[in-house]
Amino acid sequence: MISRSQMLKGLLEGCILEIISHGETYGYKITEELNMSGFHNLNEGSVYPVLIRLHKKKFVTNEEKISPLGPRRKYFFITDNGKDFLSKFKSEWNDVSGIVTKIMKGGN
Amino acid sequence: MKLSKINFLLTAGIAVLLIALLTLLILSGFGLIYFSGIIFSILILNSVAVVILSMVYSKKRKLRIKDLPSDYQKTFVAAQEYIGLSTVRLRAKKETSDMILEILEHAAIENRSLENVIDCSLEQYLDKFLVESGNKNSFFYSMTFSFFLFIIYLLFLKLYKVIREGSFTDDTQLDLGGIVSFAIISFVFFPLLMYLLRRSVKAQWSGPKKLIILIPFVIPFGIAAILIFVNNQELSSFLDQPVDVFNNIYSFLLGIVLAIILVFVLRFIQSFKSADR
């Protein structure tokens, strides 16, 4: 049985960084955007730990602010290191996805 | 500046200042009695400042938790207990706790059910966060922490005796009974207590079952009872034997250095685990 969560493990960092690179955002919003993009089964419990990891790797910084709705939120911003990583991730993804697509087509 | 940073700077700054001043005064042998009064005054002032700052932070937090629906409140309180018992750094505990509160607050606004937010056991949900922050419940970490506690105890006991006597003398030697007692507390009582506390949160013990947590306290009370009530000359002679531990300023300073190294070892173990992921 294919485990999507296993496949996603390596990809989530890149996807989340890409969302953050569009402008300051917060964990809940990032989860919503991932859900709307097609990762319907992803919840905050999968996304926030990745944000912790990205913060430890210094790919993002964060700042706590009071949100318009009231609750405090941690807003995330991409760093220069994060932009470098994202650029490399996109390049690797283009390579790998191209190869996998080619193999899958050949498998039919 | 954030409250947590102020707390940290206060505590770290005062600790470094005290260690430096104490070392200088022990070396000079000057006015230890008066200085001990100054030390305790500074310690008390520092503690009061930290407590006041924590109360301010805690009050703001309590208002946020109060605004949550009751089932969310219970979940958050249970989450706080579990996070509190983890081995991650204090800052990581606070950040994880803040994230969980943020998630619950937003989910409450959207009227989501708790099962929809936390789609597995609370322990499994929180472990995903804590593992990223370096949670390391390993035997090696536990024993290193016990060793750290043991060294700190010996240092403080020695410090007390030196301040009382005014210098390093034969009267400031530690006795075997005290050292063995605290070795048992550091290496047996403390790990057992932490294990039972974690177990109680994971298994959500409640009512009389939660009293199991008190079992490890038999150890320190048992030791105290033996030392006070058992009237055996041979045992007393054995336990009263003097032991040369930190018997001069240089070995004392070496003990402080060892304690600092152990702090870095503990932090390294935490970073090593999270770097694996």
Short mmCIF file of C-alpha atoms in Angstrom, two decimals:
data_model
loop_
_atom_site.label_atom_id
_atom_site.label_comp_id
_atom_site.label_asym_id
_atom_site.label_seq_id
_atom_site.Cartn_x
_atom_site.Cartn_y
_atom_site.Cartn_z
CA MET A 1 0.00 0.00 0.00
CA ILE A 2 1.38 3.36 -1.02
CA SER A 3 1.94 5.71 1.88
CA ARG A 4 1.41 9.27 0.72
CA SER A 5 2.76 10.64 3.99
CA GLN A 6 6.07 8.86 3.32
CA MET A 7 6.22 10.37 -0.17
CA LEU A 8 5.40 13.80 1.19
CA LYS A 9 8.09 13.78 3.87
CA GLY A 10 10.77 15.15 1.62
CA LEU A 11 8.47 17.40 -0.40
CA LEU A 12 6.66 19.32 2.30
CA GLU A 13 9.63 21.48 3.20
CA GLY A 14 9.88 22.74 -0.39
CA CYS A 15 6.14 23.25 -0.73
CA ILE A 16 5.86 25.15 2.53
CA LEU A 17 8.90 27.30 1.76
CA GLU A 18 7.39 28.18 -1.62
CA ILE A 19 4.18 29.34 0.09
CA ILE A 20 6.17 31.41 2.62
CA SER A 21 8.28 32.92 -0.20
CA HIS A 22 5.14 34.63 -1.54
CA GLY A 23 4.94 36.81 1.58
CA GLU A 24 4.60 36.65 5.36
CA THR A 25 2.14 34.00 6.43
CA TYR A 26 1.25 31.84 9.41
CA GLY A 27 0.92 28.12 10.07
CA TYR A 28 -2.85 27.87 9.87
CA LYS A 29 -2.96 29.75 6.56
CA ILE A 30 -0.16 27.59 5.14
CA THR A 31 -2.19 24.48 6.02
CA GLU A 32 -5.26 25.95 4.31
CA GLU A 33 -3.27 26.73 1.16
CA LEU A 34 -1.85 23.20 1.06
CA ASN A 35 -5.37 21.79 1.50
CA MET A 36 -6.71 24.01 -1.31
CA SER A 37 -3.81 22.96 -3.56
CA GLY A 38 -4.82 19.32 -3.27
CA PHE A 39 -3.22 18.01 -0.07
CA HIS A 40 -6.65 17.58 1.52
CA ASN A 41 -5.49 15.21 4.26
CA LEU A 42 -2.77 17.45 5.60
CA ASN A 43 -3.51 19.07 8.92
CA GLU A 44 -1.71 21.43 11.26
CA GLY A 45 -0.07 18.48 13.04
CA SER A 46 1.88 17.75 9.84
CA VAL A 47 2.62 21.34 8.84
CA TYR A 48 3.71 23.00 12.10
CA PRO A 49 6.49 20.46 12.85
CA VAL A 50 7.91 21.19 9.38
CA LEU A 51 7.86 24.89 10.27
CA ILE A 52 9.86 24.07 13.42
CA ARG A 53 12.35 22.18 11.27
CA LEU A 54 12.64 25.02 8.74
CA HIS A 55 13.17 27.49 11.56
CA LYS A 56 15.94 25.34 13.08
CA LYS A 57 17.65 25.16 9.68
CA LYS A 58 17.37 28.97 9.51
CA PHE A 59 15.38 28.82 6.29
CA VAL A 60 12.64 30.91 7.91
CA THR A 61 12.34 33.41 10.72
CA ASN A 62 9.21 34.20 12.66
CA GLU A 63 7.56 36.98 14.59
CA GLU A 64 4.60 36.78 16.91
CA LYS A 65 1.83 39.29 16.24
CA ILE A 66 -1.77 39.74 17.26
CA SER A 67 -3.99 38.70 14.35
CA PRO A 68 -7.02 40.66 13.10
CA LEU A 69 -9.24 37.89 14.51
CA GLY A 70 -7.74 38.18 17.98
CA PRO A 71 -5.50 35.14 18.62
CA ARG A 72 -1.75 35.69 18.49
CA ARG A 73 0.00 34.11 15.53
CA LYS A 74 3.55 33.36 14.54
CA TYR A 75 4.17 34.92 11.13
CA PHE A 76 6.88 33.29 9.05
CA PHE A 77 9.30 34.92 6.61
CA ILE A 78 11.75 33.23 4.28
CA THR A 79 15.46 33.96 4.78
CA ASP A 80 18.24 34.15 2.18
CA ASN A 81 19.27 30.60 3.18
CA GLY A 82 15.68 29.55 2.66
CA LYS A 83 15.60 31.12 -0.81
CA ASP A 84 18.81 29.26 -1.73
CA PHE A 85 17.38 25.97 -0.50
CA LEU A 86 14.10 26.60 -2.34
CA SER A 87 15.92 27.29 -5.59
CA LYS A 88 17.91 24.03 -5.27
CA PHE A 89 14.78 22.13 -4.26
CA LYS A 90 12.92 23.32 -7.38
CA SER A 91 15.85 22.33 -9.59
CA GLU A 92 16.04 18.85 -8.01
CA TRP A 93 12.28 18.44 -8.20
CA ASN A 94 12.21 19.31 -11.90
CA ASP A 95 14.95 16.72 -12.54
CA VAL A 96 13.46 13.96 -10.42
CA SER A 97 9.84 14.47 -11.43
CA GLY A 98 10.89 14.49 -15.09
CA ILE A 99 12.74 11.17 -14.67
CA VAL A 100 9.92 9.52 -12.71
CA THR A 101 7.32 10.69 -15.26
CA LYS A 102 9.46 9.28 -18.08
CA ILE A 103 9.81 5.92 -16.31
CA MET A 104 6.09 5.73 -15.50
CA LYS A 105 5.20 6.44 -19.14
CA GLY A 106 7.68 3.76 -20.24
CA GLY A 107 6.11 1.34 -17.73
CA ASN A 108 2.74 1.62 -19.50
CA MET B 1 12.24 42.47 24.19
CA LYS B 2 10.33 39.22 24.71
CA LEU B 3 9.50 38.13 28.26
CA SER B 4 11.35 34.84 27.84
CA LYS B 5 14.52 36.63 26.73
CA ILE B 6 14.37 38.99 29.73
CA ASN B 7 13.94 35.99 32.06
CA PHE B 8 16.85 34.19 30.48
CA LEU B 9 19.16 37.21 30.57
CA LEU B 10 18.31 37.91 34.21
CA THR B 11 18.97 34.34 35.28
CA ALA B 12 22.09 33.77 33.19
CA GLY B 13 23.58 37.17 34.00
CA ILE B 14 23.06 36.81 37.73
CA ALA B 15 24.40 33.24 37.74
CA VAL B 16 27.60 34.22 35.92
CA LEU B 17 28.11 37.25 38.16
CA LEU B 18 27.64 35.22 41.33
CA ILE B 19 30.03 32.47 40.25
CA ALA B 20 32.70 35.03 39.31
CA LEU B 21 32.32 37.05 42.53
CA LEU B 22 32.25 33.98 44.72
CA THR B 23 35.39 32.58 43.13
CA LEU B 24 37.20 35.88 43.66
CA LEU B 25 36.14 36.12 47.28
CA ILE B 26 37.00 32.52 48.10
CA LEU B 27 40.44 33.11 46.60
CA SER B 28 40.90 36.30 48.61
CA GLY B 29 39.34 34.83 51.79
CA PHE B 30 37.68 38.17 52.43
CA GLY B 31 34.40 38.70 54.22
CA LEU B 32 32.71 35.44 53.26
CA ILE B 33 30.04 35.77 55.91
CA TYR B 34 29.03 39.19 54.62
CA PHE B 35 29.29 38.08 51.06
CA SER B 36 27.03 35.10 51.65
CA GLY B 37 24.41 37.63 52.80
CA ILE B 38 24.89 39.58 49.59
CA ILE B 39 24.66 36.38 47.50
CA PHE B 40 21.36 35.37 49.04
CA SER B 41 19.95 38.88 48.72
CA ILE B 42 20.81 38.96 45.02
CA LEU B 43 19.39 35.44 44.55
CA ILE B 44 16.17 36.41 46.27
CA LEU B 45 15.82 39.63 44.24
CA ASN B 46 16.52 37.72 41.03
CA SER B 47 13.95 35.05 41.92
CA VAL B 48 11.35 37.71 42.72
CA ALA B 49 12.00 39.45 39.38
CA VAL B 50 11.73 36.17 37.46
CA VAL B 51 8.55 35.21 39.31
CA ILE B 52 6.92 38.60 38.62
CA LEU B 53 7.79 38.42 34.93
CA SER B 54 6.51 34.83 34.74
CA MET B 55 3.27 35.87 36.44
CA VAL B 56 2.72 38.65 33.87
CA TYR B 57 3.30 36.18 31.02
CA SER B 58 1.22 33.51 32.71
CA LYS B 59 -1.74 35.89 33.24
CA LYS B 60 -1.86 36.77 29.51
CA ARG B 61 -1.71 33.08 28.66
CA LYS B 62 -4.45 32.15 31.11
CA LEU B 63 -6.80 34.66 29.49
CA ARG B 64 -6.17 33.04 26.09
CA ILE B 65 -6.78 29.54 27.48
CA LYS B 66 -9.95 30.72 29.24
CA ASP B 67 -11.37 31.84 25.90
CA LEU B 68 -11.13 28.29 24.48
CA PRO B 69 -14.10 25.88 24.58
CA SER B 70 -13.93 23.56 27.61
CA ASP B 71 -12.83 20.43 25.71
CA TYR B 72 -10.08 22.46 24.01
CA GLN B 73 -9.02 23.80 27.42
CA LYS B 74 -8.68 20.27 28.86
CA THR B 75 -6.71 19.16 25.81
CA PHE B 76 -4.38 22.14 26.05
CA VAL B 77 -3.76 21.56 29.77
CA ALA B 78 -2.95 17.89 29.06
CA ALA B 79 -0.69 19.00 26.20
CA GLN B 80 1.13 21.43 28.51
CA GLU B 81 1.80 18.63 31.00
CA TYR B 82 3.17 16.36 28.28
CA ILE B 83 5.33 19.11 26.78
CA GLY B 84 6.56 20.06 30.26
CA LEU B 85 7.81 16.53 30.88
CA SER B 86 9.70 16.31 27.60
CA THR B 87 13.45 16.73 27.47
CA VAL B 88 13.49 19.61 24.97
CA ARG B 89 14.91 22.96 25.97
CA LEU B 90 12.73 25.42 27.86
CA ARG B 91 12.51 27.74 24.88
CA ALA B 92 11.40 24.86 22.61
CA LYS B 93 8.78 23.86 25.19
CA LYS B 94 7.38 27.39 25.16
CA GLU B 95 7.40 27.56 21.35
CA THR B 96 5.68 24.17 21.03
CA SER B 97 3.12 25.18 23.62
CA ASP B 98 2.51 28.49 21.75
CA MET B 99 1.99 26.59 18.48
CA ILE B 100 -0.51 24.19 20.04
CA LEU B 101 -2.39 27.14 21.55
CA GLU B 102 -2.39 28.93 18.18
CA ILE B 103 -3.79 25.82 16.45
CA LEU B 104 -6.51 25.35 19.06
CA GLU B 105 -7.51 29.04 19.02
CA HIS B 106 -7.92 29.08 15.25
CA ALA B 107 -9.73 25.73 15.21
CA ALA B 108 -12.10 27.01 17.90
CA ILE B 109 -12.93 30.09 15.77
CA GLU B 110 -13.83 27.73 12.93
CA ASN B 111 -15.92 25.54 15.27
CA ARG B 112 -13.92 22.44 14.37
CA SER B 113 -14.31 19.35 16.52
CA LEU B 114 -11.32 18.29 18.58
CA GLU B 115 -11.16 14.97 16.70
CA ASN B 116 -10.88 16.93 13.46
CA VAL B 117 -7.95 18.95 14.82
CA ILE B 118 -6.11 16.13 16.61
CA ASP B 119 -6.64 13.09 14.43
CA CYS B 120 -4.61 10.71 16.56
CA SER B 121 -3.73 10.36 20.25
CA LEU B 122 -2.57 13.57 21.90
CA GLU B 123 0.78 11.94 22.63
CA GLN B 124 1.35 11.03 18.95
CA TYR B 125 0.26 14.52 17.89
CA LEU B 126 2.64 16.27 20.29
CA ASP B 127 5.52 13.88 19.57
CA LYS B 128 5.60 15.19 15.98
CA PHE B 129 6.35 18.66 17.35
CA LEU B 130 8.69 17.58 20.15
CA VAL B 131 10.79 15.28 18.01
CA GLU B 132 11.59 18.26 15.74
CA SER B 133 12.67 20.20 18.83
CA GLY B 134 15.03 17.47 20.00
CA ASN B 135 12.99 15.39 22.44
CA LYS B 136 15.31 12.66 23.62
CA ASN B 137 14.00 10.26 26.23
CA SER B 138 17.00 8.04 26.05
CA PHE B 139 18.77 6.26 28.88
CA PHE B 140 21.98 8.10 28.01
CA TYR B 141 20.27 11.51 28.27
CA SER B 142 18.62 10.51 31.53
CA MET B 143 21.87 9.34 33.11
CA THR B 144 23.76 12.43 31.89
CA PHE B 145 21.10 14.63 33.48
CA SER B 146 21.33 12.62 36.72
CA PHE B 147 25.11 13.04 36.74
CA PHE B 148 24.64 16.78 36.23
CA LEU B 149 22.26 16.96 39.21
CA PHE B 150 24.73 14.97 41.33
CA ILE B 151 27.63 17.30 40.51
CA ILE B 152 25.49 20.41 41.19
CA TYR B 153 24.47 18.99 44.57
CA LEU B 154 28.07 18.27 45.55
CA LEU B 155 29.12 21.77 44.48
CA PHE B 156 26.36 23.48 46.45
CA LEU B 157 26.98 21.35 49.54
CA LYS B 158 30.70 22.11 49.37
CA LEU B 159 29.98 25.81 48.83
CA TYR B 160 27.75 25.89 51.91
CA LYS B 161 30.45 24.24 54.05
CA VAL B 162 33.21 26.53 52.73
CA ILE B 163 31.13 29.66 53.40
CA ARG B 164 30.33 28.41 56.90
CA GLU B 165 33.98 27.62 57.73
CA GLY B 166 35.48 30.50 55.77
CA SER B 167 37.92 28.41 53.71
CA PHE B 168 38.68 24.90 52.47
CA THR B 169 39.56 22.87 55.61
CA ASP B 170 39.15 19.31 56.91
CA ASP B 171 35.80 20.42 58.40
CA THR B 172 34.50 21.19 54.92
CA GLN B 173 34.96 17.61 53.74
CA LEU B 174 31.79 15.89 52.60
CA ASP B 175 30.68 12.68 54.29
CA LEU B 176 30.08 9.40 52.49
CA GLY B 177 26.49 9.14 53.72
CA GLY B 178 25.52 12.46 52.13
CA ILE B 179 27.24 11.62 48.86
CA VAL B 180 25.68 8.14 48.63
CA SER B 181 22.25 9.55 49.55
CA PHE B 182 22.29 12.08 46.80
CA ALA B 183 23.75 9.62 44.31
CA ILE B 184 20.70 7.44 44.97
CA ILE B 185 18.40 10.45 44.60
CA SER B 186 20.08 11.57 41.35
CA PHE B 187 20.44 8.17 39.68
CA VAL B 188 17.41 6.26 41.01
CA PHE B 189 14.75 8.56 42.49
CA PHE B 190 14.79 11.29 39.85
CA PRO B 191 14.74 9.04 36.71
CA LEU B 192 12.02 6.87 38.28
CA LEU B 193 9.92 9.92 39.14
CA MET B 194 10.28 11.36 35.62
CA TYR B 195 9.38 7.97 34.10
CA LEU B 196 6.21 7.74 36.19
CA LEU B 197 5.24 11.35 35.48
CA ARG B 198 5.56 10.77 31.72
CA ARG B 199 3.64 7.51 32.01
CA SER B 200 0.86 9.22 33.95
CA VAL B 201 0.45 11.86 31.22
CA LYS B 202 0.64 9.33 28.34
CA ALA B 203 -1.83 6.94 29.95
CA GLN B 204 -3.86 9.86 31.38
CA TRP B 205 -3.95 8.44 34.88
CA SER B 206 -6.57 10.03 37.08
CA GLY B 207 -8.01 9.61 40.55
CA PRO B 208 -6.27 7.15 42.94
CA LYS B 209 -4.15 5.73 40.11
CA LYS B 210 -2.29 9.04 39.92
CA LEU B 211 -0.97 8.36 43.45
CA ILE B 212 1.44 5.87 41.85
CA ILE B 213 3.57 8.95 41.11
CA LEU B 214 4.28 9.19 44.86
CA ILE B 215 5.97 5.75 45.00
CA PRO B 216 9.49 7.06 44.20
CA PHE B 217 9.28 9.38 47.23
CA VAL B 218 9.79 6.27 49.37
CA ILE B 219 13.45 6.54 48.36
CA PRO B 220 14.35 9.98 49.83
CA PHE B 221 12.10 9.48 52.86
CA GLY B 222 13.56 6.02 53.35
CA ILE B 223 17.10 7.39 53.21
CA ALA B 224 16.21 10.17 55.69
CA ALA B 225 14.61 7.62 58.03
CA ILE B 226 17.69 5.37 57.93
CA LEU B 227 20.02 8.29 58.61
CA ILE B 228 17.93 9.63 61.48
CA PHE B 229 16.43 6.62 63.20
CA VAL B 230 18.75 3.67 62.61
CA ASN B 231 21.11 3.53 65.57
CA ASN B 232 23.93 1.34 64.36
CA GLN B 233 27.48 2.29 65.30
CA GLU B 234 29.09 0.50 62.37
CA LEU B 235 26.69 2.03 59.87
CA SER B 236 27.16 5.50 61.41
CA SER B 237 30.98 5.17 61.24
CA PHE B 238 30.75 4.01 57.64
CA LEU B 239 28.44 6.86 56.59
CA ASP B 240 30.36 9.54 58.50
CA GLN B 241 33.60 8.78 56.68
CA PRO B 242 35.00 11.97 55.16
CA VAL B 243 35.46 12.02 51.39
CA ASP B 244 37.86 14.32 49.58
CA VAL B 245 35.66 15.91 46.97
CA PHE B 246 36.40 19.43 45.65
CA ASN B 247 38.79 19.86 48.56
CA ASN B 248 40.44 23.01 47.18
CA ILE B 249 39.48 26.00 45.03
CA TYR B 250 40.98 24.49 41.89
CA SER B 251 39.08 21.22 42.07
CA PHE B 252 35.96 23.23 42.99
CA LEU B 253 36.36 25.35 39.85
CA LEU B 254 36.95 22.14 37.90
CA GLY B 255 33.63 20.90 39.26
CA ILE B 256 31.93 24.04 37.93
CA VAL B 257 33.57 23.50 34.55
CA LEU B 258 32.38 19.87 34.59
CA ALA B 259 28.81 21.01 35.31
CA ILE B 260 28.99 23.47 32.38
CA ILE B 261 30.37 20.73 30.09
CA LEU B 262 27.48 18.46 31.09
CA VAL B 263 25.01 21.20 30.10
CA PHE B 264 26.61 21.32 26.65
CA VAL B 265 26.58 17.50 26.42
CA LEU B 266 22.85 17.48 27.17
CA ARG B 267 22.21 20.14 24.52
CA PHE B 268 24.38 18.20 22.05
CA ILE B 269 22.34 15.02 22.62
CA GLN B 270 19.16 16.99 21.90
CA SER B 271 20.60 18.57 18.72
CA PHE B 272 22.03 15.27 17.54
CA LYS B 273 18.62 13.64 17.70
CA SER B 274 16.83 16.42 15.83
CA ALA B 275 19.55 16.63 13.17
CA ASP B 276 18.90 12.98 12.31
CA ARG B 277 15.46 13.82 10.98
#
